[in-house]
XYZ file of C-alpha atoms in Angstrom:
582
model
C -14.649 -27.770 -43.095
C -12.237 -26.039 -45.417
C -8.472 -25.999 -44.099
C -6.824 -22.847 -42.619
C -3.016 -21.750 -42.369
C -2.381 -24.301 -39.663
C -5.771 -25.884 -38.070
C -4.577 -28.806 -37.727
C -2.194 -30.475 -35.536
C -1.319 -32.943 -38.183
C -0.305 -29.729 -40.573
C 2.013 -28.511 -38.318
C 3.812 -31.564 -37.718
C 6.016 -30.662 -41.315
C 7.273 -27.043 -40.003
C 8.197 -28.958 -36.562
C 10.146 -31.518 -38.747
C 11.727 -28.960 -40.548
C 12.949 -26.964 -37.654
C 14.128 -30.361 -36.573
C 15.821 -31.383 -39.870
C 17.867 -27.220 -40.058
C 18.906 -27.796 -36.093
C 20.493 -30.950 -37.054
C 22.462 -29.416 -40.356
C 23.645 -26.356 -38.152
C 25.147 -29.117 -35.747
C 26.366 -30.761 -38.819
C 27.596 -28.003 -40.590
C 29.347 -27.393 -37.314
C 31.267 -30.659 -37.223
C 32.664 -29.969 -40.686
C 30.530 -31.482 -43.005
C 28.197 -29.412 -45.215
C 24.883 -30.743 -47.413
C 23.539 -28.501 -50.160
C 19.618 -30.207 -49.112
C 18.467 -32.477 -47.090
C 14.720 -34.486 -46.718
C 13.037 -36.984 -44.718
C 10.466 -39.432 -45.771
C 8.832 -41.281 -42.726
C 7.661 -44.737 -43.030
C 4.552 -45.016 -43.647
C 5.215 -41.510 -45.504
C 1.724 -39.437 -43.999
C 3.884 -36.032 -43.153
C 7.460 -35.708 -44.496
C 10.351 -32.785 -45.856
C 11.452 -32.990 -49.083
C 14.081 -31.208 -51.431
C 14.106 -27.995 -51.548
C 12.124 -26.730 -55.284
C 15.709 -26.129 -57.114
C 17.169 -29.410 -55.765
C 13.525 -31.379 -56.396
C 13.274 -31.454 -60.072
C 17.218 -33.015 -60.512
C 17.353 -35.506 -57.861
C 13.553 -36.647 -57.976
C 14.106 -39.418 -59.835
C 17.539 -40.952 -58.362
C 15.753 -39.840 -55.094
C 13.061 -42.864 -55.527
C 15.537 -45.163 -56.669
C 17.632 -45.236 -53.090
C 14.420 -44.912 -51.464
C 13.668 -48.625 -52.894
C 17.390 -49.658 -52.564
C 17.231 -49.178 -48.484
C 16.311 -51.015 -46.023
C 16.449 -52.883 -42.742
C 19.325 -55.019 -44.023
C 20.959 -52.260 -46.409
C 20.388 -49.138 -44.445
C 22.869 -46.412 -46.947
C 22.754 -46.114 -50.071
C 24.799 -43.937 -52.355
C 24.612 -42.719 -56.179
C 26.119 -39.141 -57.719
C 23.753 -36.842 -59.156
C 24.558 -33.662 -61.322
C 22.755 -30.471 -59.839
C 23.243 -27.783 -62.309
C 21.589 -25.170 -59.655
C 23.790 -26.294 -56.607
C 27.084 -26.156 -58.729
C 28.166 -29.263 -59.979
C 27.876 -33.059 -58.993
C 26.405 -34.399 -55.454
C 26.725 -37.574 -53.566
C 23.155 -37.952 -52.910
C 23.021 -40.740 -49.930
C 19.950 -42.115 -48.553
C 20.199 -43.736 -45.161
C 17.253 -45.321 -42.652
C 16.757 -45.495 -39.297
C 14.820 -46.117 -36.657
C 13.548 -43.901 -33.996
C 10.864 -43.423 -31.526
C 8.304 -46.683 -30.756
C 9.405 -48.721 -33.848
C 8.962 -45.756 -36.173
C 11.238 -45.564 -39.479
C 12.402 -43.340 -41.600
C 14.546 -42.536 -44.865
C 17.045 -39.253 -44.873
C 18.059 -38.340 -47.913
C 21.471 -35.549 -47.962
C 22.479 -33.708 -51.064
C 26.665 -33.898 -50.238
C 28.641 -31.229 -52.099
C 32.447 -32.682 -53.671
C 34.572 -33.507 -52.159
C 33.130 -36.832 -51.642
C 34.868 -39.218 -49.380
C 34.331 -41.778 -46.584
C 34.784 -39.492 -43.772
C 31.731 -37.694 -44.928
C 29.573 -40.313 -45.232
C 30.875 -41.730 -41.649
C 30.621 -38.277 -40.448
C 26.864 -38.293 -41.300
C 26.381 -41.619 -40.558
C 27.343 -40.559 -36.399
C 25.444 -37.267 -36.755
C 21.834 -39.357 -37.014
C 22.250 -40.032 -33.260
C 21.434 -36.666 -32.682
C 18.852 -36.618 -35.225
C 16.627 -39.747 -33.840
C 16.619 -38.238 -30.554
C 14.873 -35.348 -31.920
C 12.601 -36.857 -34.212
C 11.699 -39.520 -30.969
C 10.835 -36.244 -28.563
C 8.952 -34.981 -31.487
C 6.628 -37.842 -32.166
C 6.399 -38.189 -27.705
C 5.002 -34.407 -28.067
C 2.720 -35.743 -30.435
C 1.346 -38.767 -28.480
C 1.208 -36.600 -25.699
C -0.778 -33.727 -27.837
C -3.103 -36.320 -28.903
C -3.709 -37.891 -25.216
C -4.436 -34.292 -24.170
C -6.697 -33.301 -27.161
C -8.583 -36.624 -26.405
C -9.484 -36.005 -23.216
C -10.369 -32.514 -23.786
C -12.770 -33.472 -26.135
C -14.319 -36.425 -23.417
C -14.847 -33.797 -21.039
C -16.697 -31.748 -23.885
C -18.729 -34.924 -24.832
C -20.012 -35.264 -21.546
C -21.844 -31.967 -20.882
C -25.355 -31.492 -20.993
C -25.407 -28.720 -23.669
C -23.558 -26.809 -26.416
C -22.665 -23.497 -24.158
C -21.469 -26.308 -21.430
C -19.566 -27.663 -23.852
C -18.391 -24.827 -25.328
C -17.517 -23.293 -21.809
C -15.725 -26.315 -20.863
C -14.021 -26.367 -23.824
C -12.453 -23.210 -23.517
C -11.124 -23.711 -20.168
C -9.411 -26.718 -20.507
C -7.923 -25.561 -23.656
C -6.936 -21.973 -21.780
C -5.655 -24.243 -19.045
C -3.640 -25.918 -21.422
C -1.967 -23.477 -23.170
C -0.765 -21.672 -19.825
C 1.079 -25.077 -19.076
C 2.593 -24.927 -22.080
C 4.411 -21.867 -21.741
C 4.969 -21.844 -17.865
C 6.401 -18.327 -16.424
C 4.345 -16.210 -19.186
C 1.464 -13.970 -18.362
C -1.860 -15.478 -18.111
C -3.454 -16.205 -21.235
C -6.923 -15.410 -21.474
C -9.426 -16.729 -24.368
C -12.483 -16.531 -26.215
C -14.844 -17.612 -28.867
C -16.813 -15.935 -31.048
C -19.471 -17.079 -33.675
C -19.049 -15.752 -36.908
C -22.295 -17.523 -38.394
C -24.102 -13.852 -38.526
C -22.797 -10.949 -40.009
C -20.419 -9.771 -37.106
C -18.931 -12.080 -34.728
C -20.317 -12.711 -31.718
C -19.077 -13.401 -28.085
C -20.124 -16.719 -27.065
C -18.288 -17.789 -24.298
C -15.057 -17.250 -22.158
C -12.244 -18.810 -20.379
C -12.899 -18.749 -16.988
C -15.808 -16.416 -17.436
C -19.731 -17.894 -17.320
C -21.123 -14.649 -18.395
C -19.477 -11.120 -20.097
C -21.117 -7.897 -20.722
C -21.415 -7.018 -24.588
C -20.487 -3.602 -24.155
C -17.442 -4.352 -21.970
C -14.064 -2.938 -23.331
C -12.380 -6.291 -23.192
C -15.285 -8.215 -25.382
C -15.313 -4.963 -27.569
C -11.267 -5.139 -28.002
C -11.569 -8.888 -28.726
C -14.731 -8.452 -31.451
C -12.752 -6.239 -32.926
C -10.057 -8.980 -33.414
C -12.436 -11.555 -34.408
C -13.708 -8.942 -36.709
C -10.096 -8.491 -38.414
C -9.553 -12.116 -38.572
C -13.239 -12.673 -40.402
C -12.240 -9.738 -42.838
C -9.190 -11.374 -43.878
C -9.946 -15.183 -43.819
C -6.385 -16.096 -41.929
C -4.822 -16.175 -38.769
C -3.596 -12.481 -37.552
C -1.521 -12.056 -34.855
C -0.951 -8.426 -33.636
C 0.683 -7.739 -30.417
C -0.943 -8.909 -27.556
C -3.796 -10.410 -29.356
C -3.975 -13.528 -31.588
C -6.841 -14.656 -33.612
C -7.787 -17.941 -35.689
C -11.585 -18.546 -38.190
C -12.522 -21.747 -38.779
C -14.227 -22.075 -42.153
C -17.106 -24.479 -42.824
C -17.887 -25.004 -46.861
C -15.983 -21.385 -47.290
C -18.067 -19.433 -44.659
C -16.504 -18.655 -41.442
C -18.281 -20.623 -38.395
C -16.239 -19.318 -35.419
C -12.891 -17.392 -34.202
C -10.905 -17.893 -31.323
C -8.827 -14.626 -30.078
C -6.525 -15.528 -27.216
C -5.163 -12.495 -25.346
C -1.307 -12.474 -23.939
C 2.390 -11.794 -23.985
C 4.371 -12.573 -26.362
C 6.158 -15.200 -24.186
C 2.649 -16.852 -23.792
C 2.144 -17.260 -27.661
C 4.922 -19.835 -28.161
C 4.915 -21.450 -31.204
C 3.962 -24.346 -28.781
C 1.365 -22.543 -27.334
C -0.351 -21.835 -31.301
C -0.256 -25.584 -31.619
C -2.349 -26.609 -29.019
C -4.746 -23.812 -29.704
C -5.220 -24.550 -33.156
C -5.511 -28.523 -32.490
C -7.936 -28.134 -29.593
C -9.946 -25.553 -32.167
C -10.046 -27.867 -35.398
C -11.065 -30.321 -33.408
C -13.648 -29.400 -31.475
C -15.541 -26.673 -33.173
C -17.081 -28.804 -35.252
C -18.809 -30.828 -33.061
C -19.690 -27.971 -30.555
C -21.419 -25.926 -34.170
C -23.617 -29.478 -35.257
C -24.242 -29.277 -31.729
C -25.439 -25.695 -31.157
C -27.323 -26.557 -35.118
C -29.059 -29.764 -33.133
C -30.586 -27.199 -30.652
C -32.542 -25.157 -32.662
C -35.930 -25.188 -32.647
C -37.531 -27.362 -35.211
C -38.990 -24.212 -37.595
C -35.174 -23.289 -37.493
C -34.385 -26.915 -39.239
C -37.121 -26.787 -41.083
C -35.976 -22.947 -43.009
C -32.661 -24.688 -43.356
C -33.220 -27.589 -45.104
C -35.601 -25.339 -47.781
C -32.747 -23.266 -47.862
C -30.816 -26.316 -48.585
C -33.038 -27.416 -51.412
C -33.509 -24.052 -52.757
C -29.490 -23.813 -53.111
C -29.497 -27.326 -55.003
C -32.131 -26.611 -57.445
C -30.456 -23.003 -57.808
C -27.141 -25.146 -58.913
C -29.411 -27.751 -60.661
C -30.487 -24.920 -62.997
C -27.042 -23.420 -63.414
C -25.144 -26.455 -63.856
C -27.440 -28.483 -65.793
C -27.526 -31.241 -62.953
C -30.233 -33.600 -64.319
C -30.436 -35.902 -60.925
C -31.373 -32.616 -59.400
C -34.235 -31.231 -61.924
C -35.650 -35.142 -61.844
C -35.687 -34.499 -58.109
C -37.617 -30.696 -58.262
C -39.742 -32.285 -61.101
C -40.218 -35.250 -58.535
C -41.601 -32.646 -55.603
C -43.265 -31.034 -57.862
C -45.525 -33.328 -58.783
C -45.515 -34.602 -55.151
C -46.933 -31.254 -54.481
C -49.400 -31.333 -56.887
C -51.260 -34.673 -56.223
C -51.118 -33.785 -52.277
C -52.435 -29.947 -52.356
C -54.084 -29.693 -55.578
C -56.162 -32.956 -56.616
C -59.035 -33.444 -55.022
C -60.057 -36.744 -53.577
C -63.064 -38.904 -52.409
C -62.689 -38.450 -48.520
C -63.917 -41.057 -46.544
C -65.141 -42.553 -43.051
C -63.821 -46.176 -42.363
C -66.280 -48.336 -40.217
C -66.937 -51.939 -39.219
C -69.735 -53.475 -40.658
C -72.786 -56.068 -40.178
C -75.233 -57.481 -41.920
C -78.743 -58.041 -40.328
C -82.627 -58.818 -40.856
C -84.404 -56.001 -42.202
C -86.736 -57.565 -39.351
C -85.439 -59.452 -36.357
C -88.819 -61.791 -34.524
C -87.318 -62.881 -31.054
C -88.937 -66.187 -30.278
C -89.754 -66.613 -25.913
C -90.326 -69.689 -23.935
C -94.485 -69.609 -23.509
C -94.246 -71.084 -19.486
C -91.414 -72.162 -17.340
C -90.553 -76.241 -17.842
C -87.802 -78.029 -19.671
C -86.731 -78.632 -23.232
C -87.416 -81.886 -24.752
C -86.752 -82.030 -28.237
C -84.980 -78.815 -30.349
C -85.699 -78.832 -34.350
C -83.465 -76.371 -35.608
C -80.330 -74.662 -34.841
C -78.657 -71.274 -36.081
C -78.365 -70.816 -39.708
C -81.693 -73.346 -40.323
C -84.275 -71.291 -42.930
C -87.579 -71.858 -41.516
C -91.129 -71.826 -42.180
C -94.139 -69.633 -40.576
C -95.123 -71.920 -38.014
C -92.620 -74.585 -38.243
C -91.610 -76.185 -34.893
C -88.740 -74.815 -33.335
C -88.826 -76.404 -30.105
C -90.980 -78.350 -27.941
C -91.236 -78.316 -23.989
C -91.323 -81.117 -21.447
C -95.391 -81.462 -21.215
C -95.327 -84.771 -18.925
C -95.984 -82.789 -15.752
C -99.110 -80.929 -17.512
C -100.676 -84.264 -18.365
C -100.566 -85.041 -15.020
C -102.184 -81.670 -13.861
C -104.464 -82.260 -16.756
C -105.653 -85.497 -15.408
C -105.988 -84.645 -11.803
C -108.148 -81.041 -12.945
C -110.034 -83.281 -15.351
C -111.124 -85.795 -12.339
C -111.596 -82.488 -9.989
C -114.054 -80.854 -12.444
C -116.164 -84.243 -12.687
C -116.522 -84.529 -9.034
C -117.552 -80.981 -8.355
C -120.050 -81.178 -11.424
C -121.233 -84.044 -9.430
C -121.455 -82.275 -6.629
C -123.230 -79.375 -8.362
C -126.265 -81.878 -9.608
C -126.975 -83.619 -6.606
C -127.304 -79.845 -4.573
C -129.690 -78.623 -7.307
C -131.616 -82.390 -6.457
C -131.629 -81.847 -3.021
C -132.571 -77.933 -3.219
C -129.549 -76.844 -0.892
C -128.641 -73.337 -1.925
C -125.627 -73.267 0.022
C -124.442 -76.746 -1.432
C -125.229 -75.490 -4.154
C -123.322 -72.142 -4.492
C -120.306 -73.824 -2.909
C -120.196 -76.677 -5.737
C -120.887 -73.488 -8.156
C -117.418 -72.004 -7.259
C -115.415 -75.206 -7.305
C -116.560 -76.057 -10.274
C -115.554 -72.674 -11.938
C -112.061 -72.720 -10.181
C -111.713 -76.318 -11.240
C -112.048 -75.773 -15.052
C -109.980 -72.368 -15.016
C -107.261 -74.727 -13.805
C -107.754 -77.379 -16.880
C -108.045 -74.465 -19.064
C -104.801 -72.974 -17.984
C -103.171 -76.533 -18.361
C -104.772 -76.757 -21.493
C -103.597 -74.020 -22.653
C -99.841 -74.618 -22.225
C -99.704 -77.738 -23.590
C -101.081 -76.424 -26.677
C -97.976 -73.542 -26.339
C -95.339 -76.594 -25.421
C -94.774 -76.523 -29.612
C -92.572 -73.629 -29.908
C -93.114 -72.155 -33.524
C -91.669 -69.927 -35.858
C -93.509 -66.567 -36.005
C -92.154 -65.573 -39.604
C -90.368 -67.016 -42.497
C -86.531 -66.436 -42.004
C -83.229 -67.858 -40.938
C -82.593 -68.637 -36.997
C -79.772 -66.343 -36.244
C -79.625 -67.218 -32.826
C -80.663 -69.854 -29.664
C -78.955 -73.092 -30.077
C -80.403 -76.069 -27.780
C -79.553 -78.752 -29.472
C -76.586 -79.307 -26.507
C -79.078 -78.364 -23.829
C -81.377 -80.968 -23.554
C -83.575 -81.334 -20.175
C -82.734 -77.564 -19.452
C -84.867 -75.579 -17.379
C -85.780 -72.501 -18.942
C -88.028 -69.523 -17.541
C -91.095 -67.757 -18.480
C -90.063 -65.562 -21.148
C -86.597 -66.269 -22.090
C -85.161 -65.944 -25.247
C -84.810 -69.000 -26.846
C -84.570 -68.140 -30.829
C -84.084 -64.699 -33.146
C -84.992 -65.050 -36.299
C -84.596 -62.407 -39.174
C -87.044 -62.203 -41.868
C -85.655 -63.551 -45.392
C -84.719 -61.599 -48.037
C -85.011 -58.498 -46.492
C -81.635 -57.065 -45.803
C -79.419 -53.960 -43.915
C -76.553 -52.662 -43.065
C -75.316 -51.492 -40.090
C -72.093 -49.275 -39.323
C -69.983 -48.395 -35.925
C -68.932 -44.934 -36.747
C -66.143 -43.581 -34.291
C -67.325 -40.657 -32.711
C -64.271 -38.318 -33.721
C -65.851 -39.152 -37.173
C -70.082 -38.982 -36.427
C -70.044 -35.087 -37.154
C -69.498 -35.780 -41.117
C -71.913 -38.597 -41.638
C -74.943 -37.406 -42.542
C -78.217 -39.714 -43.982
C -78.327 -39.938 -47.897
C -74.151 -40.101 -48.265
C -72.860 -42.881 -50.305
C -70.766 -45.611 -49.638
C -69.006 -49.382 -50.469
C -68.909 -51.746 -48.079
C -66.800 -55.426 -48.290
C -67.720 -58.480 -46.319
C -65.189 -60.961 -44.684
C -66.672 -63.947 -46.258
C -66.643 -62.092 -50.080
C -63.515 -59.632 -49.892
C -63.475 -60.051 -53.620
C -66.825 -58.026 -54.152
C -67.831 -54.762 -53.307
C -71.077 -53.628 -52.578
C -72.575 -50.198 -52.480
C -75.078 -48.963 -49.995
C -76.809 -45.442 -49.056
C -76.855 -44.242 -45.050
C -80.281 -43.869 -44.219
C -80.318 -43.340 -40.538
C -77.904 -42.263 -38.126
C -78.650 -42.679 -34.859
C -77.929 -41.433 -31.113
C -77.194 -44.435 -29.729
C -73.694 -44.962 -28.965
C -72.234 -48.337 -28.143
C -68.901 -49.510 -27.702
C -66.690 -52.126 -29.829
C -62.846 -52.905 -29.885
C -62.480 -50.460 -27.196
C -63.804 -48.288 -29.919
C -66.325 -45.577 -28.756
C -68.951 -45.394 -31.810
C -72.496 -44.293 -32.849
C -74.747 -46.828 -34.841
C -75.583 -45.959 -38.519
C -78.034 -47.867 -40.514
C -77.584 -47.932 -44.756
C -79.840 -49.330 -47.414
C -78.575 -50.916 -50.303
C -78.268 -48.845 -53.657
C -78.844 -52.160 -55.835
C -80.431 -55.232 -55.800
C -80.104 -56.484 -52.075
C -77.096 -59.263 -52.515
C -77.671 -62.883 -51.377
C -76.013 -62.610 -47.956
C -76.405 -63.812 -44.807
C -77.570 -61.669 -41.189
C -74.571 -61.511 -38.937
C -71.560 -61.341 -41.709
C -68.989 -58.565 -41.028
C -66.914 -56.872 -43.249
C -65.169 -53.249 -43.778
C -67.500 -50.329 -45.028
C -66.590 -46.840 -46.248
C -68.749 -44.043 -46.584
C -67.927 -40.667 -48.968
C -68.199 -37.972 -46.556
C -66.896 -35.562 -48.784
C -63.364 -34.537 -51.209
C -59.773 -32.807 -50.085
C -56.750 -32.870 -50.997
C -54.886 -35.717 -50.197
C -52.673 -33.703 -47.660
C -55.714 -32.773 -45.411
C -57.530 -36.113 -45.462
C -53.856 -37.599 -44.180
C -53.346 -35.262 -41.598
C -56.877 -34.820 -40.551
C -56.756 -37.602 -37.753
C -53.857 -35.490 -35.912
C -54.970 -32.337 -36.251
C -57.999 -33.178 -34.549
C -55.324 -34.854 -31.424
C -53.628 -31.579 -31.608
C -56.838 -29.502 -31.642
C -58.223 -31.855 -28.644
C -54.993 -31.596 -26.331
C -54.361 -27.712 -27.274
C -57.710 -27.495 -25.903
C -56.855 -29.223 -22.230
C -53.718 -27.835 -22.035
C -54.436 -24.504 -22.890
C -57.507 -23.910 -21.015
């Protein structure tokens, strides 16, 4: 923030010190000791009072030398110096003394002739009143600082910029009224000056005011005058001070009260409080604006910097502008392939399931998943001991019934013949069923290929039900690609599109494919709903095994990089808008 006349309490300190020194000089002159010029250098020399400009040039070097000579052990140093502007040789005196809470300062005096020990002693005796005045000034500054911190704490505890401004202007008005007891009440109003004309924002003890009211209009005229002059103005009962930021006015504080109310101490309070709190309120108001306004301000700032760079030849800004231009071209002007990413599983072109032929127990296992088998090769054998017992049983029954049948035929017993024939047919059927099971007890591979699933090597003797899946065999040499495309991307995926994949087992190699079929089969994988899409290899089928997994990328079109990067977010916002609005 650019300074304006006395906006800071520290900047008001030299005037207060000068007033204290002038009063001390008057008391010294009344006691019979005159001094041509006086200076005060606090330790550390943050704020002080220098010699008059007419005297400073003549005594500068001598004054610096005397400041180096005085300390706590040798508090006084004297040296004669010629001051033609003041009429001859003067005695330059440097006296170091303490005041307040451990503060130190060096007092400089130019004493005209006659020079004597009595004059020096009179000055030293008179230092007591100056020490008291400086101590009182320090206490006032400390109280002012504590009060400023208290006001700032109350302001920062508010929930919004307007509430904070209202709290600040109320407490500042109360503080100013306390600094001028007995005077008529002092009213304050804070105007926003960021636009073409000042606008009333908040007023002391007033939560709301009509814009067309006489009080607001009259205060607005005073604020307009301060903005036109860009400095503090005071006329009659009105006082106004503008605050500047980067050379532009941002706020105006307008006070109205009698002359007794606008004392120097009250004005110092108002300036100090405004200088401390107004930047906080301004930044608070900027932060509360909408996101589009923030973006507009950022764009304006960028354009301003670019204009300055063009006019002033700033290389860094030119390079930044060139970088932004190239970034914009890459984001919006260069089309790129848009891809849909989906998990991939390699499957055999033909998958054959091998089931249990009948209910039984596992006797022997010949293969495990991953084994390559030939058509007709034995995979697993079921236990046939019970079947063999049944075969012997039904064979004996068949022989007995056949003997009965021959005896009935010999006896020409029609009834016995019919019964024996029926029993023989039943025994032969049971025997045929047992023999069929024995023939199928050895489970063979229906096709040549790779055993994908079915590990029975650790389950010898385990029972199996009829029709239970034992093995899955994928035909060798013919594979297809199965992709799980998320439902938010399935609308852009069509048969005939090309893509590429990489497998976890061979991540360094890329395989090309072409979509062959987009199915309507939905499934959930890794908590993501999607659809099954099948693809065929573009080139020769690589040496792969069914079940290998990887990641595929399908080229679904071309778009600029910005569209590709923001598509998912925009789709999400569309769905949210649909669910919220409709």
